[in-house]
Each structure stands twice: as C-alpha cells, then as structure tokens.
C-alpha positions as a Python dict, from the first residue, in 0.01 Angstrom:
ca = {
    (1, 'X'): (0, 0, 0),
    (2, 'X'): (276, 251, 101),
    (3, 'X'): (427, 150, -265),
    (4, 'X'): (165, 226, -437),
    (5, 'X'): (127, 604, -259),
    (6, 'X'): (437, 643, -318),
    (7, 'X'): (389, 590, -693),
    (8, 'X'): (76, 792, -681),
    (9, 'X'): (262, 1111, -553),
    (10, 'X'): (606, 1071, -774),
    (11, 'X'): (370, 1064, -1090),
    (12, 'X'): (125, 1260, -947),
    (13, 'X'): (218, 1552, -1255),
    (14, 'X'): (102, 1240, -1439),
    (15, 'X'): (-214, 1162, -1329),
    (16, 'X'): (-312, 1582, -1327),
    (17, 'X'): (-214, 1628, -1690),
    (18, 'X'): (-429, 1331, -1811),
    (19, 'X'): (-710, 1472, -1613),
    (20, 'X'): (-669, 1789, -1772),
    (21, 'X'): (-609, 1577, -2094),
    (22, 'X'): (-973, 1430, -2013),
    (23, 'X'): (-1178, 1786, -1936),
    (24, 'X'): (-1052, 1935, -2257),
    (25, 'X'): (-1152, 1614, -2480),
    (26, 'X'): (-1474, 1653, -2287),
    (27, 'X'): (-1521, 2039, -2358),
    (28, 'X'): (-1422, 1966, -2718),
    (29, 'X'): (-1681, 1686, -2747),
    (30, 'X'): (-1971, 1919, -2600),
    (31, 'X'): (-1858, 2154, -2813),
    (32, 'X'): (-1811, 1966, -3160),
    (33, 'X'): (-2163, 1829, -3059),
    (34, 'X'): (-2334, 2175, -3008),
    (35, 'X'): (-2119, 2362, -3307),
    (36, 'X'): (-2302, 2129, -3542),
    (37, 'X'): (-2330, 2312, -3873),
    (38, 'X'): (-2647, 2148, -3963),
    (39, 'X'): (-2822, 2287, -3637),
    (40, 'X'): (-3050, 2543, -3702),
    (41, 'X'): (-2970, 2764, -3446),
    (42, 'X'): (-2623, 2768, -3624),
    (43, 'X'): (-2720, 2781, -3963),
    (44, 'X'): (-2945, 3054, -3912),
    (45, 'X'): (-2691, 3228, -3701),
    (46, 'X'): (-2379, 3141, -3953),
    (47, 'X'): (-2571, 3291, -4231),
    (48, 'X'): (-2634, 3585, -4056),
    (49, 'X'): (-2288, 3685, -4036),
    (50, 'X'): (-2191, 3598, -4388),
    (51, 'X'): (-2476, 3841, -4481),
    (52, 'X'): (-2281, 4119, -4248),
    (53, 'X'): (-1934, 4024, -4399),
    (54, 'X'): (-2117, 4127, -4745),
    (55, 'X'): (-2234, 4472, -4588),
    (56, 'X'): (-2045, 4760, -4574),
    (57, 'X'): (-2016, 4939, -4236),
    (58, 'X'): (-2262, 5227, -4322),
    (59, 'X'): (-2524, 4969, -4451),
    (60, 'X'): (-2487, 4783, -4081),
    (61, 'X'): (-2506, 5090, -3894),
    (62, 'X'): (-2825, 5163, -4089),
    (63, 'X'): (-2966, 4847, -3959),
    (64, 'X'): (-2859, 4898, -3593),
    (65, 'X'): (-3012, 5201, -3616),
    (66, 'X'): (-3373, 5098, -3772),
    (67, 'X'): (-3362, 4796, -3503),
    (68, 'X'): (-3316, 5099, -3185),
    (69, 'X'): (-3553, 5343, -3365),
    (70, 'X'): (-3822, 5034, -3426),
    (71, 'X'): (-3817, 4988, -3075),
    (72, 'X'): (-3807, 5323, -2929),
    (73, 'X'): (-4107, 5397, -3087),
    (74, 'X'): (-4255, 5042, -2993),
    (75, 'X'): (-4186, 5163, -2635),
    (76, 'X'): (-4348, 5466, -2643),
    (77, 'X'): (-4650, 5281, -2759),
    (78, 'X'): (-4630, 5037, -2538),
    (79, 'X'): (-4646, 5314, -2257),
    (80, 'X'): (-4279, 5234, -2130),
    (81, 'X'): (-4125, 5600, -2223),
    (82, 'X'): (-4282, 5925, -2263),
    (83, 'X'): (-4337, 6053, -2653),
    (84, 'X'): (-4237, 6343, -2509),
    (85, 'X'): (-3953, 6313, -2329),
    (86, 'X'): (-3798, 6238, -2640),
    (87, 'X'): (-3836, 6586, -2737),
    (88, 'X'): (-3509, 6693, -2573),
    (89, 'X'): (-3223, 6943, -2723),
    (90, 'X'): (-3470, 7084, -2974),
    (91, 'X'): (-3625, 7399, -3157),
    (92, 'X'): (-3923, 7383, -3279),
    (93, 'X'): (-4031, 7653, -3513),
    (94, 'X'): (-4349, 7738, -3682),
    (95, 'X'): (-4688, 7915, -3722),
    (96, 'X'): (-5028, 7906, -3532),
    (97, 'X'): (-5027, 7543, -3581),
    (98, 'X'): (-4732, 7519, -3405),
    (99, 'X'): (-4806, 7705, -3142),
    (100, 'X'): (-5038, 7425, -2986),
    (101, 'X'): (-4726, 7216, -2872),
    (102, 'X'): (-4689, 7499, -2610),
    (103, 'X'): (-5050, 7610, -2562),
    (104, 'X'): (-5088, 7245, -2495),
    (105, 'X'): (-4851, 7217, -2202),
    (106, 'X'): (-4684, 6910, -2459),
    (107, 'X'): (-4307, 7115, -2477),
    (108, 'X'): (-4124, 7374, -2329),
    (109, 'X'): (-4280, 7740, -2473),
    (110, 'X'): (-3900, 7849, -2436),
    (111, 'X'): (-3802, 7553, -2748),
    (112, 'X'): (-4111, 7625, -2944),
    (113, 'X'): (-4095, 7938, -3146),
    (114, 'X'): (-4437, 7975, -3307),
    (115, 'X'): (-4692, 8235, -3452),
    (116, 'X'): (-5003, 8263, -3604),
    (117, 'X'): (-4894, 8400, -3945),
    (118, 'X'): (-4509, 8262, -3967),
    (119, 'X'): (-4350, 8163, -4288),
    (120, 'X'): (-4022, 8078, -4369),
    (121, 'X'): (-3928, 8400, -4411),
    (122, 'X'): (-4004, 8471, -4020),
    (123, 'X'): (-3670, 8250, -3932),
    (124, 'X'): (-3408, 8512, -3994),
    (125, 'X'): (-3630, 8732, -3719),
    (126, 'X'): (-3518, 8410, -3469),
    (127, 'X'): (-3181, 8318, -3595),
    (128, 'X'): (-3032, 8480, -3263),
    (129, 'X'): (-3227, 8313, -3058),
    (130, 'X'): (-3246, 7940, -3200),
    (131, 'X'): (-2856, 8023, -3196),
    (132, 'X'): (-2897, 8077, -2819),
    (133, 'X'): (-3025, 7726, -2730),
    (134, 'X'): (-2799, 7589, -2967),
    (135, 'X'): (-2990, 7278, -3010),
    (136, 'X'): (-2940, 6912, -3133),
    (137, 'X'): (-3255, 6926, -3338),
    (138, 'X'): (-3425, 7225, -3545),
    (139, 'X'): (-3787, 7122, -3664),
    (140, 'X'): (-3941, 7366, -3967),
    (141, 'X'): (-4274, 7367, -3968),
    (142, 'X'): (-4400, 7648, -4140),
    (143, 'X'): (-4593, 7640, -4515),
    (144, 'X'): (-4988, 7682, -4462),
    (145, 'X'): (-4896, 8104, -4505),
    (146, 'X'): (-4594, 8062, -4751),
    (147, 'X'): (-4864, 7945, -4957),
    (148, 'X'): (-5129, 8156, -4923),
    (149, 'X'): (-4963, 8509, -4887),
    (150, 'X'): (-4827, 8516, -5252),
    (151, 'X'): (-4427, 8558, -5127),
    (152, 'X'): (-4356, 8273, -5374),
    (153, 'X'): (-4590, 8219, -5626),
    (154, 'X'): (-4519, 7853, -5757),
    (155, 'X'): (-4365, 7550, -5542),
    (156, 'X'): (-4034, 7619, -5726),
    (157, 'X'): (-3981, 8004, -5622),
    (158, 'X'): (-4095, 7809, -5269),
    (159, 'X'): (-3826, 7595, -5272),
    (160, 'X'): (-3585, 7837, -5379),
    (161, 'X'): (-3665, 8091, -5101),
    (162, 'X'): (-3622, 7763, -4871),
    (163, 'X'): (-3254, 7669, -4982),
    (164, 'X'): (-3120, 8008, -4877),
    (165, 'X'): (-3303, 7982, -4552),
    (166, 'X'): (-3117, 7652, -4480),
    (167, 'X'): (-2822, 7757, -4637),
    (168, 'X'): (-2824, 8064, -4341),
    (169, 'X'): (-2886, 7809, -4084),
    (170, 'X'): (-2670, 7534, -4155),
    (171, 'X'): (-2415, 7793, -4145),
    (172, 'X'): (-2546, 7945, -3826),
    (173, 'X'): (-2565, 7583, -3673),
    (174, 'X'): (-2336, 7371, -3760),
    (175, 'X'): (-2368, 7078, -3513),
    (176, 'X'): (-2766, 7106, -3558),
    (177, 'X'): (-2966, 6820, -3743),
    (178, 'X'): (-3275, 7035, -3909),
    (179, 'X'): (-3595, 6859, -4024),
    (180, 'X'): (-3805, 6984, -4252),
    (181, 'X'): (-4190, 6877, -4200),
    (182, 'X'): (-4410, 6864, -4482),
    (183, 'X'): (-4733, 7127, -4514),
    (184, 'X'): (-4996, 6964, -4345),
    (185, 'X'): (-5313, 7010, -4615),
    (186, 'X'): (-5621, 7227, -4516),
    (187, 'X'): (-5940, 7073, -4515),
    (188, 'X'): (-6212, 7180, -4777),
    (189, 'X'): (-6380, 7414, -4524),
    (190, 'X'): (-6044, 7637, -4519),
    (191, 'X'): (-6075, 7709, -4916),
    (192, 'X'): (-6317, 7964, -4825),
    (193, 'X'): (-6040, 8179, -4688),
    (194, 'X'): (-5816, 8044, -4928),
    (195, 'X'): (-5814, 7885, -5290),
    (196, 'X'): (-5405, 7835, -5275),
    (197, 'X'): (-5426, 7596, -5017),
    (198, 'X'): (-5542, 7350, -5310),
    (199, 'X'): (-5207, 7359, -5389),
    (200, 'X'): (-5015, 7245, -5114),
    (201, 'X'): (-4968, 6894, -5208),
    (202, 'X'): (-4783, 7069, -5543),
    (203, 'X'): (-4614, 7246, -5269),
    (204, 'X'): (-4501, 6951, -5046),
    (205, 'X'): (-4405, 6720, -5349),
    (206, 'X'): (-4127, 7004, -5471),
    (207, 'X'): (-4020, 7029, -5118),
    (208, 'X'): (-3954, 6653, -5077),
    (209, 'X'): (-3785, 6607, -5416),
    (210, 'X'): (-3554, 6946, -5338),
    (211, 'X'): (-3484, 6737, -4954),
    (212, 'X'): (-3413, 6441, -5172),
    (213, 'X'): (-3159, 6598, -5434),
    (214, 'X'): (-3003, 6806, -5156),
    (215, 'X'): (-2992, 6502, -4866),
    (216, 'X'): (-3171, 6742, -4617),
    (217, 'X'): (-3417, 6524, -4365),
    (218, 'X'): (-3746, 6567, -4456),
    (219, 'X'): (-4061, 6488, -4254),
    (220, 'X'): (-4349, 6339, -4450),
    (221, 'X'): (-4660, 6398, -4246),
    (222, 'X'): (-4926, 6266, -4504),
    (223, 'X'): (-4993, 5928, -4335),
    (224, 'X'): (-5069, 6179, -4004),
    (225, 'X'): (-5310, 6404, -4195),
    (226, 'X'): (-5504, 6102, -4385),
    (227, 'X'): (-5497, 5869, -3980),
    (228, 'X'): (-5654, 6137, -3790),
    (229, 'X'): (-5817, 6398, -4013),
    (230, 'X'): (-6081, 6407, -3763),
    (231, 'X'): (-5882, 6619, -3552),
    (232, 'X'): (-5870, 6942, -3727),
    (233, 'X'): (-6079, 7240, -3575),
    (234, 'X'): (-6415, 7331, -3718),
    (235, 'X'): (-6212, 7590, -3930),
    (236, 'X'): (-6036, 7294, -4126),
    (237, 'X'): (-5665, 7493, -4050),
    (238, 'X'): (-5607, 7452, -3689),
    (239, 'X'): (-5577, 7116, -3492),
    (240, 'X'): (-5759, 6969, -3189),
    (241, 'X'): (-5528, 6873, -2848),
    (242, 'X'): (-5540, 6523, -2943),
    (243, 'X'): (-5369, 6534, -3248),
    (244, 'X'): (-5055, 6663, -3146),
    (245, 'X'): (-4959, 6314, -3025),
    (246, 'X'): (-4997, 6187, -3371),
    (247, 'X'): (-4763, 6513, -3534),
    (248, 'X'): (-4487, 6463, -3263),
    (249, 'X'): (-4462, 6105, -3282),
    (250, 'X'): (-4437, 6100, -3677),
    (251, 'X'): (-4153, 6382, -3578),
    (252, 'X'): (-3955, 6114, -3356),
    (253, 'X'): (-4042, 5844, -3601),
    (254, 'X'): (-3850, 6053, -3857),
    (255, 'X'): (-3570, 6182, -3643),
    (256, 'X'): (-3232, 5987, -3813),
    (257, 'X'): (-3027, 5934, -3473),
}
C-alpha cells in the first residue's frame, strides 16, 4: 500500500495532466456536438454573419439604427417612455399650428418658437435666438402662409426661397440636425379663406424632391393628416389637443439618430 502512494505522488504531474487531458476532450466533445453546422440555431446564425461580412459598415449601422428606432417607438407605444420626453435638445419653429405644442402644455414654450402667421421667411427674425439654445434638433414647420400670402408664387420660387433659408442656418448651426416637415393640407372648409391651399400637395411634393436631391431630412406627415383627419378644428386649419400626439410622434419616427 505505502508502494503504491508512493507511486501515486512521484507521478502525481502524471495523473493531473491526463485529467486535464480528459476535461478538454470533454469540452471539445460538447462543443463539436453543439457547433453542429447542420443545427439550425447555427445555420441561421452562420448565415447571418456571412450576410454582415457582405455589408459595408454604413449599410450595418443603418440596420442597428432601424432595429433601436423600431423599438423606441414600440416603447413609447407600449407606454414604457414618454413621446415626449424624447423631445429633448430641440427647436421647434413654426406658425399658429405650431403654437399648440406649447399652448398644450406638450413642450417647453421656451423651445417652441411659433406664430399665427409665420413663414419661412419669419426664421431670420429668430436666428439669434435658436442660436442661443444651440440645439441638437431644429424642426421647420411652417408652409400653410408661404402658400397663401403670394411671397412665392409657384412651389419652385418656394423651394428656392427655402434653400437660402437653410443655407443661413446650416451655417449658423453647424452641429444642428434640421428637419423639414411637410405642409400639413387644409381641409375643404379652409378654401373659403383660401383657394391656394389647393395647392399644397404641389407644394409639399417640390419640397420633398428638393430634400431628396439636396440630402436634407425631410418629414413626410401625409400618413398623419389622412390617420386622424378628424382632428382638425371646425375651421379645417387649426388642430384639436389630441392630435398633437400623432404630429410629434411621426416627428420622432422621422428623427435619423
């Protein structure tokens, strides 16, 4: 018996490095046995990265991106975060229309520069103070007067009046992502006080294909208008409380972060 301790503990290096020997042709077998290529879960997953290999890094980031807006905006659905709270380093500027995101109590009347009567042409009258807050976000959302008052008389003149505005504030804020919202339509009612406001879809569709050509972010608030119509005031211009929801979450939906 002593012998045979004695052997034990002058090869005892022995006996440890087979048992090692014995755990890693163990770990290898588990291993081999769940790294089976014709598993599913590996196919699937082996495939997937083939497909990124393929991508180039701007097309991945792109995804990443779409997967963490998708589910911000599930979550504010769901309840789980406030719409707006996501409003946060921002401008908004605007007319009357606007106005209702303060009126409302929604946003900060300090971040939302609005009047009843504001065009485009209204933003140079601001430029000191949008420069003041210095913010992460600009939202435009002006158009219901630039159509009506006859400053530019076809979408084109429109859209050129437009490019020097942005031209001025891109200049003016340089670290400042600015998104331009498309003219939210007047109902029939409105054409009453009105007959240009016919033309505002003319006006929106040479506004997105200017965003398009130039790469500016543009805001395409049809789906809003057409989903909740219902909300306008009795004067087919202005918007009941309720809709605002609907305006400022197609905002965040849009918002390329």
């Amino acid at each position: 018996m002593d012998q045979i301790v004695s052997l034990l503990k002058k090869y005892k290096w022995i006996v440890t490095a087979v048992c090692a020997l014995l755990v890693v042709l163990i770990l290898i077998v588990s291993i081999r046995a769940w790294w089976d290529p014709n598993r599913e879960e590996v196919k699937v997953g082996t495939e997937y990265l083939k497909q990124l290999e393929s991508k180039d890094i701007t097309s991945v980031e792109q995804e990443v991106k779409s997967v963490k807006k998708e589910s911000q905006l599930a979550a504010i659905e769901a309840g789980e975060l406030s719409l707006w709270a996501q409003f946060s380093d921002y401008v908004i500027f605007g007319d009357s229309r606007t106005v209702g995101f303060s009126f409302y109590e929604f946003l900060d009347s300090q971040r939302v520069i609005a009047e009843g009567g504001y065009t485009i042409a209204d933003i140079a009258k601001h430029e000191d103070q949008i420069a003041a807050l210095n913010p992460s976000y600009l939202f435009l959302c002006t158009g219901l007067n630039d159509v009506s008052i006859g400053l530019w008389e076809t979408p084109e003149d429109y859209v050129a009046g437009y490019e020097k505005v942005m031209q001025e504030l891109m200049s003016l804020l340089p670290d400042t992502e600015i998104y331009i919202n498309s003219i939210l339509p007047a109902k029939d009612v409105a054409y009453e006080e009105s007959e240009k406001w016919k033309e505002i879809p003319d006006y929106n569709a040479a506004v997105k294909a200017w965003c398009e050509e130039k790469g500016y972010h543009y805001i395409d608030n049809t789906s809003v208008y057409e989903e909740h119509s219902d909300l306008y005031d009795m004067d087919g211009i202005h918007f009941q409380k309720d809709f605002y929801q609907y305006w400022a979450m197609n905002m965040i939906a849009g918002v390329d972060e």
